[in-house]
Amino acid sequence: SDGDGVLRNWWTPADKANFEALTTRLGAQYDQFEPLPGFHVQGGLTMGENIGDAAGTAVGLEAYHLSLNGQPAPVIDGVTGDQRFFYGWAQVWQSKYRDDALRNQIATDPHSPAEFRVVGPLRNVDAWYDAFDVQPGSKYYLAPADRVRIW
């Protein structure tokens, strides 16, 4: 809806085209994920949740940084603040699936399987690469030009 609460399309043609280009790129990333041999995540089916996970990760990291009030995050047991943030995101999505349940989720659920709710957003966040020194050749590495940030 617009600023007056009226339901209408308020995007400019350029905004819409940019959003569609970004979601196409993000969907293609998720389409490559293969939780089971021959079964790929459906980036189109899961797009809304994938965008939500990506935005939530980015906003959460920004909020964490703001909470530090300009102070450096403590390193605890050799783990930096950003590493702890990313570990926390990953722990939220720990799960184990039976193959039949995973096949069903891939076919019908608008949520990506848990592993890819971690990997999908984080590989698009520059700070993740810095936190863990992720380099070209790593399994989930994306070149900076290939990283997608929608919001």
PDB file of C-alpha atoms in Angstrom:
ATOM      1  CA  SER A   1       0.000   0.000   0.000  1.00  0.00           C
ATOM      2  CA  ASP A   2       1.055   3.601  -0.464  1.00  0.00           C
ATOM      3  CA  GLY A   3       1.656   6.293   2.158  1.00  0.00           C
ATOM      4  CA  ASP A   4      -2.108   6.760   2.570  1.00  0.00           C
ATOM      5  CA  GLY A   5      -2.753   3.061   3.093  1.00  0.00           C
ATOM      6  CA  VAL A   6      -4.262   2.618  -0.363  1.00  0.00           C
ATOM      7  CA  LEU A   7      -3.412  -0.726  -1.913  1.00  0.00           C
ATOM      8  CA  ARG A   8      -1.718   0.067  -5.200  1.00  0.00           C
ATOM      9  CA  ASN A   9       1.571  -0.470  -6.962  1.00  0.00           C
ATOM     10  CA  TRP A  10       3.827   2.391  -5.903  1.00  0.00           C
ATOM     11  CA  TRP A  11       7.056   1.045  -7.379  1.00  0.00           C
ATOM     12  CA  THR A  12       8.641   2.824 -10.293  1.00  0.00           C
ATOM     13  CA  PRO A  13       9.279   0.686 -13.378  1.00  0.00           C
ATOM     14  CA  ALA A  14      13.010   0.883 -12.594  1.00  0.00           C
ATOM     15  CA  ASP A  15      12.463  -0.299  -8.985  1.00  0.00           C
ATOM     16  CA  LYS A  16      10.350  -3.208 -10.175  1.00  0.00           C
ATOM     17  CA  ALA A  17      12.898  -4.210 -12.824  1.00  0.00           C
ATOM     18  CA  ASN A  18      15.743  -4.038 -10.287  1.00  0.00           C
ATOM     19  CA  PHE A  19      13.807  -6.133  -7.758  1.00  0.00           C
ATOM     20  CA  GLU A  20      12.965  -8.737 -10.396  1.00  0.00           C
ATOM     21  CA  ALA A  21      16.607  -8.913 -11.519  1.00  0.00           C
ATOM     22  CA  LEU A  22      17.790  -9.420  -7.934  1.00  0.00           C
ATOM     23  CA  THR A  23      15.173 -12.068  -7.165  1.00  0.00           C
ATOM     24  CA  THR A  24      16.070 -13.902 -10.373  1.00  0.00           C
ATOM     25  CA  ARG A  25      19.698 -14.002  -9.265  1.00  0.00           C
ATOM     26  CA  LEU A  26      18.768 -15.102  -5.738  1.00  0.00           C
ATOM     27  CA  GLY A  27      16.424 -17.787  -7.043  1.00  0.00           C
ATOM     28  CA  ALA A  28      19.171 -19.152  -9.286  1.00  0.00           C
ATOM     29  CA  GLN A  29      21.447 -19.497  -6.247  1.00  0.00           C
ATOM     30  CA  TYR A  30      18.845 -21.539  -4.383  1.00  0.00           C
ATOM     31  CA  ASP A  31      18.050 -23.629  -7.462  1.00  0.00           C
ATOM     32  CA  GLN A  32      21.636 -24.913  -7.288  1.00  0.00           C
ATOM     33  CA  PHE A  33      21.247 -26.309  -3.770  1.00  0.00           C
ATOM     34  CA  GLU A  34      20.766 -30.089  -3.854  1.00  0.00           C
ATOM     35  CA  PRO A  35      19.716 -31.444  -0.439  1.00  0.00           C
ATOM     36  CA  LEU A  36      19.307 -34.953  -1.872  1.00  0.00           C
ATOM     37  CA  PRO A  37      20.753 -36.377  -5.079  1.00  0.00           C
ATOM     38  CA  GLY A  38      18.524 -35.213  -7.915  1.00  0.00           C
ATOM     39  CA  PHE A  39      16.351 -32.998  -5.680  1.00  0.00           C
ATOM     40  CA  HIS A  40      17.045 -29.273  -5.820  1.00  0.00           C
ATOM     41  CA  VAL A  41      15.594 -26.453  -3.762  1.00  0.00           C
ATOM     42  CA  GLN A  42      13.021 -24.558  -5.815  1.00  0.00           C
ATOM     43  CA  GLY A  43      14.193 -20.962  -5.645  1.00  0.00           C
ATOM     44  CA  GLY A  44      10.895 -19.666  -7.013  1.00  0.00           C
ATOM     45  CA  LEU A  45       8.781 -21.579  -4.501  1.00  0.00           C
ATOM     46  CA  THR A  46      10.943 -20.520  -1.565  1.00  0.00           C
ATOM     47  CA  MET A  47      11.654 -16.952  -2.737  1.00  0.00           C
ATOM     48  CA  GLY A  48       9.577 -15.059  -0.171  1.00  0.00           C
ATOM     49  CA  GLU A  49      11.152 -16.884   2.751  1.00  0.00           C
ATOM     50  CA  ASN A  50      14.626 -16.668   1.209  1.00  0.00           C
ATOM     51  CA  ILE A  51      14.262 -12.890   0.937  1.00  0.00           C
ATOM     52  CA  GLY A  52      13.048 -12.796   4.541  1.00  0.00           C
ATOM     53  CA  ASP A  53      16.001 -14.850   5.758  1.00  0.00           C
ATOM     54  CA  ALA A  54      18.460 -12.668   3.836  1.00  0.00           C
ATOM     55  CA  ALA A  55      16.920  -9.442   5.124  1.00  0.00           C
ATOM     56  CA  GLY A  56      16.676 -10.800   8.666  1.00  0.00           C
ATOM     57  CA  THR A  57      20.325 -11.769   8.661  1.00  0.00           C
ATOM     58  CA  ALA A  58      21.430  -8.387   7.320  1.00  0.00           C
ATOM     59  CA  VAL A  59      19.243  -6.389   9.718  1.00  0.00           C
ATOM     60  CA  GLY A  60      20.201  -8.610  12.650  1.00  0.00           C
ATOM     61  CA  LEU A  61      23.901  -8.145  11.974  1.00  0.00           C
ATOM     62  CA  GLU A  62      23.447  -4.389  11.653  1.00  0.00           C
ATOM     63  CA  ALA A  63      21.485  -4.288  14.919  1.00  0.00           C
ATOM     64  CA  TYR A  64      24.203  -6.317  16.640  1.00  0.00           C
ATOM     65  CA  HIS A  65      26.847  -3.867  15.431  1.00  0.00           C
ATOM     66  CA  LEU A  66      24.747  -0.897  16.602  1.00  0.00           C
ATOM     67  CA  SER A  67      24.337  -2.531  20.020  1.00  0.00           C
ATOM     68  CA  LEU A  68      28.087  -2.337  20.489  1.00  0.00           C
ATOM     69  CA  ASN A  69      27.836   1.483  20.624  1.00  0.00           C
ATOM     70  CA  GLY A  70      31.025   1.928  18.625  1.00  0.00           C
ATOM     71  CA  GLN A  71      33.016  -0.408  20.854  1.00  0.00           C
ATOM     72  CA  PRO A  72      34.778  -3.486  19.501  1.00  0.00           C
ATOM     73  CA  ALA A  73      33.068  -6.784  20.217  1.00  0.00           C
ATOM     74  CA  PRO A  74      34.930  -8.918  22.726  1.00  0.00           C
ATOM     75  CA  VAL A  75      36.734 -11.995  21.498  1.00  0.00           C
ATOM     76  CA  ILE A  76      35.550 -14.842  23.712  1.00  0.00           C
ATOM     77  CA  ASP A  77      37.436 -18.130  23.688  1.00  0.00           C
ATOM     78  CA  GLY A  78      38.983 -17.073  20.381  1.00  0.00           C
ATOM     79  CA  VAL A  79      35.595 -16.397  18.751  1.00  0.00           C
ATOM     80  CA  THR A  80      34.857 -12.903  17.435  1.00  0.00           C
ATOM     81  CA  GLY A  81      31.549 -11.124  17.822  1.00  0.00           C
ATOM     82  CA  ASP A  82      30.646 -11.555  14.162  1.00  0.00           C
ATOM     83  CA  GLN A  83      31.535 -15.239  14.329  1.00  0.00           C
ATOM     84  CA  ARG A  84      29.232 -15.638  17.344  1.00  0.00           C
ATOM     85  CA  PHE A  85      26.449 -13.865  15.452  1.00  0.00           C
ATOM     86  CA  PHE A  86      26.791 -16.227  12.484  1.00  0.00           C
ATOM     87  CA  TYR A  87      27.083 -19.295  14.731  1.00  0.00           C
ATOM     88  CA  GLY A  88      23.868 -18.210  16.443  1.00  0.00           C
ATOM     89  CA  TRP A  89      22.072 -17.933  13.093  1.00  0.00           C
ATOM     90  CA  ALA A  90      23.271 -21.405  12.150  1.00  0.00           C
ATOM     91  CA  GLN A  91      22.253 -22.949  15.482  1.00  0.00           C
ATOM     92  CA  VAL A  92      18.685 -21.719  15.070  1.00  0.00           C
ATOM     93  CA  TRP A  93      18.328 -23.897  11.966  1.00  0.00           C
ATOM     94  CA  GLN A  94      19.856 -27.143  13.213  1.00  0.00           C
ATOM     95  CA  SER A  95      17.651 -30.022  12.139  1.00  0.00           C
ATOM     96  CA  LYS A  96      17.624 -33.550  10.845  1.00  0.00           C
ATOM     97  CA  TYR A  97      15.275 -34.833   8.152  1.00  0.00           C
ATOM     98  CA  ARG A  98      14.231 -38.229   6.953  1.00  0.00           C
ATOM     99  CA  ASP A  99      14.712 -38.437   3.185  1.00  0.00           C
ATOM    100  CA  ASP A 100      10.969 -38.754   2.505  1.00  0.00           C
ATOM    101  CA  ALA A 101      10.189 -35.702   4.628  1.00  0.00           C
ATOM    102  CA  LEU A 102      12.928 -33.713   2.915  1.00  0.00           C
ATOM    103  CA  ARG A 103      11.649 -34.690  -0.548  1.00  0.00           C
ATOM    104  CA  ASN A 104       8.170 -33.562   0.478  1.00  0.00           C
ATOM    105  CA  GLN A 105       9.483 -30.259   1.812  1.00  0.00           C
ATOM    106  CA  ILE A 106      11.429 -29.586  -1.379  1.00  0.00           C
ATOM    107  CA  ALA A 107       8.327 -30.270  -3.471  1.00  0.00           C
ATOM    108  CA  THR A 108       5.724 -28.385  -1.451  1.00  0.00           C
ATOM    109  CA  ASP A 109       7.081 -26.106   1.265  1.00  0.00           C
ATOM    110  CA  PRO A 110       7.785 -22.403   0.667  1.00  0.00           C
ATOM    111  CA  HIS A 111      10.664 -22.667   3.159  1.00  0.00           C
ATOM    112  CA  SER A 112      14.100 -23.853   2.072  1.00  0.00           C
ATOM    113  CA  PRO A 113      15.480 -26.820   4.015  1.00  0.00           C
ATOM    114  CA  ALA A 114      17.214 -25.685   7.200  1.00  0.00           C
ATOM    115  CA  GLU A 115      20.783 -26.081   5.919  1.00  0.00           C
ATOM    116  CA  PHE A 116      20.045 -23.663   3.105  1.00  0.00           C
ATOM    117  CA  ARG A 117      18.294 -21.188   5.386  1.00  0.00           C
ATOM    118  CA  VAL A 118      21.789 -20.823   6.844  1.00  0.00           C
ATOM    119  CA  VAL A 119      23.993 -21.110   3.774  1.00  0.00           C
ATOM    120  CA  GLY A 120      21.758 -19.152   1.399  1.00  0.00           C
ATOM    121  CA  PRO A 121      21.666 -15.873   3.310  1.00  0.00           C
ATOM    122  CA  LEU A 122      25.162 -15.990   4.782  1.00  0.00           C
ATOM    123  CA  ARG A 123      26.985 -16.488   1.500  1.00  0.00           C
ATOM    124  CA  ASN A 124      25.494 -13.166   0.386  1.00  0.00           C
ATOM    125  CA  VAL A 125      26.812 -11.236   3.434  1.00  0.00           C
ATOM    126  CA  ASP A 126      30.293  -9.746   3.040  1.00  0.00           C
ATOM    127  CA  ALA A 127      30.925  -9.853   6.806  1.00  0.00           C
ATOM    128  CA  TRP A 128      30.560 -13.667   6.779  1.00  0.00           C
ATOM    129  CA  TYR A 129      33.527 -13.917   4.423  1.00  0.00           C
ATOM    130  CA  ASP A 130      35.576 -11.653   6.676  1.00  0.00           C
ATOM    131  CA  ALA A 131      34.542 -13.428   9.885  1.00  0.00           C
ATOM    132  CA  PHE A 132      35.617 -16.859   8.677  1.00  0.00           C
ATOM    133  CA  ASP A 133      38.186 -15.917   6.013  1.00  0.00           C
ATOM    134  CA  VAL A 134      36.095 -17.638   3.323  1.00  0.00           C
ATOM    135  CA  GLN A 135      38.123 -17.686   0.127  1.00  0.00           C
ATOM    136  CA  PRO A 136      37.554 -18.541  -3.535  1.00  0.00           C
ATOM    137  CA  GLY A 137      37.408 -22.304  -3.879  1.00  0.00           C
ATOM    138  CA  SER A 138      35.377 -22.743  -0.690  1.00  0.00           C
ATOM    139  CA  LYS A 139      32.172 -24.707  -1.284  1.00  0.00           C
ATOM    140  CA  TYR A 140      29.779 -21.815  -0.740  1.00  0.00           C
ATOM    141  CA  TYR A 141      31.995 -18.943  -1.867  1.00  0.00           C
ATOM    142  CA  LEU A 142      30.353 -16.312  -4.070  1.00  0.00           C
ATOM    143  CA  ALA A 143      32.353 -13.626  -5.814  1.00  0.00           C
ATOM    144  CA  PRO A 144      31.402 -10.165  -4.539  1.00  0.00           C
ATOM    145  CA  ALA A 145      29.652  -9.336  -7.828  1.00  0.00           C
ATOM    146  CA  ASP A 146      27.484 -12.464  -7.453  1.00  0.00           C
ATOM    147  CA  ARG A 147      26.275 -11.682  -3.925  1.00  0.00           C
ATOM    148  CA  VAL A 148      22.678 -10.505  -3.735  1.00  0.00           C
ATOM    149  CA  ARG A 149      21.307  -7.981  -1.277  1.00  0.00           C
ATOM    150  CA  ILE A 150      17.714  -7.058  -1.959  1.00  0.00           C
ATOM    151  CA  TRP A 151      16.899  -4.755   0.949  1.00  0.00           C
TER     152      TRP A 151
END
